[in-house]
PDB file of C-alpha atoms in Angstrom:
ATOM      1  CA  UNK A  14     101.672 114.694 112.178  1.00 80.00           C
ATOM      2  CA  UNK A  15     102.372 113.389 115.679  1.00 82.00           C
ATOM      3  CA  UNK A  16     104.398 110.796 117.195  1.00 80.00           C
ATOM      4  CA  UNK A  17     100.924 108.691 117.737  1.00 84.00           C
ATOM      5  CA  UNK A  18      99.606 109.098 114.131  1.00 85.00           C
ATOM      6  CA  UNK A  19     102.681 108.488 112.699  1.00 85.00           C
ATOM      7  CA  UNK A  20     102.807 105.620 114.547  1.00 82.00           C
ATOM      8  CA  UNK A  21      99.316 104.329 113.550  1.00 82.00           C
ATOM      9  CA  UNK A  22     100.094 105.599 109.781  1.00 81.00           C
ATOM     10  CA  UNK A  23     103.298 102.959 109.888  1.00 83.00           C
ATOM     11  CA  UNK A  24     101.136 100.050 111.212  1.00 82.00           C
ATOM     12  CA  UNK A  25      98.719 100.202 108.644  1.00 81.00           C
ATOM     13  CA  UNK A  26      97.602  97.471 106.630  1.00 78.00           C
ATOM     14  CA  UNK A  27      94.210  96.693 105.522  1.00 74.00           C
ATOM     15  CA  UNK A  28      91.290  99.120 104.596  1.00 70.00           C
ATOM     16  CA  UNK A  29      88.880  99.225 107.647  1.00 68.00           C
ATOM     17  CA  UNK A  30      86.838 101.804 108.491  1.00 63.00           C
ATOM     18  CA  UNK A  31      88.411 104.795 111.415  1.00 63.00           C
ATOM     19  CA  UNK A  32      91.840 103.796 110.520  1.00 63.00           C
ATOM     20  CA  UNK A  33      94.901 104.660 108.147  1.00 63.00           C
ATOM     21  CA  UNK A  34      94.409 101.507 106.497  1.00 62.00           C
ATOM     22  CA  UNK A  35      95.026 101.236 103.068  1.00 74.00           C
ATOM     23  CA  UNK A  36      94.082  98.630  99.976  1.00 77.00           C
ATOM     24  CA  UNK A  37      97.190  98.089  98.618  1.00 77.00           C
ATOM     25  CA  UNK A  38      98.402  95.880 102.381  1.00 76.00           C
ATOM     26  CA  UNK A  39     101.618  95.006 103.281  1.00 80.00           C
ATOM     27  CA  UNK A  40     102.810  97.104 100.242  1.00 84.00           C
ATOM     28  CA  UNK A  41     101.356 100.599 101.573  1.00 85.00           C
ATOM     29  CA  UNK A  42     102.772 100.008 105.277  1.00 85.00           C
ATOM     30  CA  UNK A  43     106.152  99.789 104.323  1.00 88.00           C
ATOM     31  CA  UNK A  44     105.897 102.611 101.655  1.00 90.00           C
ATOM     32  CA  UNK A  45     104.577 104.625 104.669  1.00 88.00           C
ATOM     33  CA  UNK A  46     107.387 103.532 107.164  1.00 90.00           C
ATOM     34  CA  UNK A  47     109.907 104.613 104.597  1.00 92.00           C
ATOM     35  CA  UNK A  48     108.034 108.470 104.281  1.00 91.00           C
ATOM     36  CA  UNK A  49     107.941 108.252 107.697  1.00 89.00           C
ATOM     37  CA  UNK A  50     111.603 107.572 108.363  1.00 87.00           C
ATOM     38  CA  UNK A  51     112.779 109.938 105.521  1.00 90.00           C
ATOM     39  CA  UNK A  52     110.687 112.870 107.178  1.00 88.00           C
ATOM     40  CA  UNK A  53     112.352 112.198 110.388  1.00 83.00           C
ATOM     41  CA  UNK A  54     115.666 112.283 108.694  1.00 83.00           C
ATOM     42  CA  UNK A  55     115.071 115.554 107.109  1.00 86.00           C
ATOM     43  CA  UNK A  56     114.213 116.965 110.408  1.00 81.00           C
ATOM     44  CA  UNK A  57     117.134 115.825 111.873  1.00 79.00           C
ATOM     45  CA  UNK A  58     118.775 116.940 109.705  1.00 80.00           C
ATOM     46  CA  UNK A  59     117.654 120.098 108.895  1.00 78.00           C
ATOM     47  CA  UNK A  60     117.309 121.516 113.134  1.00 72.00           C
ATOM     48  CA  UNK A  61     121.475 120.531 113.511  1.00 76.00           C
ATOM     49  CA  UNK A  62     120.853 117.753 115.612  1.00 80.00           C
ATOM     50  CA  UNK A  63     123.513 115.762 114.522  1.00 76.00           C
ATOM     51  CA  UNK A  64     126.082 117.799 114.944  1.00 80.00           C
ATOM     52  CA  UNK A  65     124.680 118.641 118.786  1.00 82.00           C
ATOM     53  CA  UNK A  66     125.448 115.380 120.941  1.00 81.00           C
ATOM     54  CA  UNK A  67     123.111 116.141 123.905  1.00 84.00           C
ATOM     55  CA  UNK A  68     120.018 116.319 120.988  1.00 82.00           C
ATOM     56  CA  UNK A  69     121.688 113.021 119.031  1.00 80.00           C
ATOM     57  CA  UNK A  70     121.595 111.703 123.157  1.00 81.00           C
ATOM     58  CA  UNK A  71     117.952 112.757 123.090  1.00 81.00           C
ATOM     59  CA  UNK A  72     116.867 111.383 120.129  1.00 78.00           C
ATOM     60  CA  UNK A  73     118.437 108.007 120.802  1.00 77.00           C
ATOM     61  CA  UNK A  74     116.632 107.931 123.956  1.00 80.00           C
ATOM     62  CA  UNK A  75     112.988 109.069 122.182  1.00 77.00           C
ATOM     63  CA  UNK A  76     113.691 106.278 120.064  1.00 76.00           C
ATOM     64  CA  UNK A  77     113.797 103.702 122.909  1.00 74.00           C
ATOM     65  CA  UNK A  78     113.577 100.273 121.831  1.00 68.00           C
ATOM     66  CA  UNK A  79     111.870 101.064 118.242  1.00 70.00           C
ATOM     67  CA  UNK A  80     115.555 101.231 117.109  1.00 70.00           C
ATOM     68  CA  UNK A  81     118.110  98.274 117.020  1.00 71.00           C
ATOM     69  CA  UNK A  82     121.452  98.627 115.449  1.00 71.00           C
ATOM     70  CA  UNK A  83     125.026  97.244 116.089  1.00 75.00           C
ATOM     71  CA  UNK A  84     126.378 101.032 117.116  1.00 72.00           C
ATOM     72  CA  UNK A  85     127.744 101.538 120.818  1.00 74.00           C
ATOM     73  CA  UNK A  86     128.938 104.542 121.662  1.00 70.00           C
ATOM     74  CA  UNK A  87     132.194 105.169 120.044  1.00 75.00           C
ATOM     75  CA  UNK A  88     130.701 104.410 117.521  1.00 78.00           C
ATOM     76  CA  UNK A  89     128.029 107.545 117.595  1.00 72.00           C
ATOM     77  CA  UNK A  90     130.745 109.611 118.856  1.00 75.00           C
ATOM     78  CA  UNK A  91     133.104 109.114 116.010  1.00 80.00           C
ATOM     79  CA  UNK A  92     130.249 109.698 113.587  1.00 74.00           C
ATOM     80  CA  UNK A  93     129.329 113.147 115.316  1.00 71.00           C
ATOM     81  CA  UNK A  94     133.369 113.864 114.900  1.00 77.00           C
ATOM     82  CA  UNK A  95     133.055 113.119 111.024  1.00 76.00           C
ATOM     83  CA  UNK A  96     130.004 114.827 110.676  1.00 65.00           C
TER      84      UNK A  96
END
């Protein structure tokens, strides 16, 4: 699946016709945003991005403003040094 359908997958809500909508709502959505965010976990994961900071950079940066957390940057760094 692509950035854009995975996208459209996690915005989901209500059955209509040409979308990913599904009947159970608001419940569905978020059971799709959490596949979706364990999938790109396990990639991560799995391609050694973590432990590569230019690709943890890049990822960071792909993420754009989807992401908010309370890291800065020593913060990232010192994780990469534990990991």
């Amino acid at each position: 699946m692509d950035g854009q359908k995975a996208l459209a997958l996690s915005r989901a809500r209500n059955h209509n016709a040409g979308d990913y909508g599904l009947s159970g709502g608001n419940y569905d959505r978020e059971k799709n945003q959490q596949k979706i965010l364990k999938a790109l976990q396990e990639k991560a994961l799995s391609a050694g991005t973590l432990a590569n900071p230019v690709a943890v950079n890049n990822l960071i940066d792909s993420l754009g403003n989807n992401l908010i957390t309370s890291f800065d940057s020593g913060h990232i760094q010192t994780l990469l040094d534990i990991a």
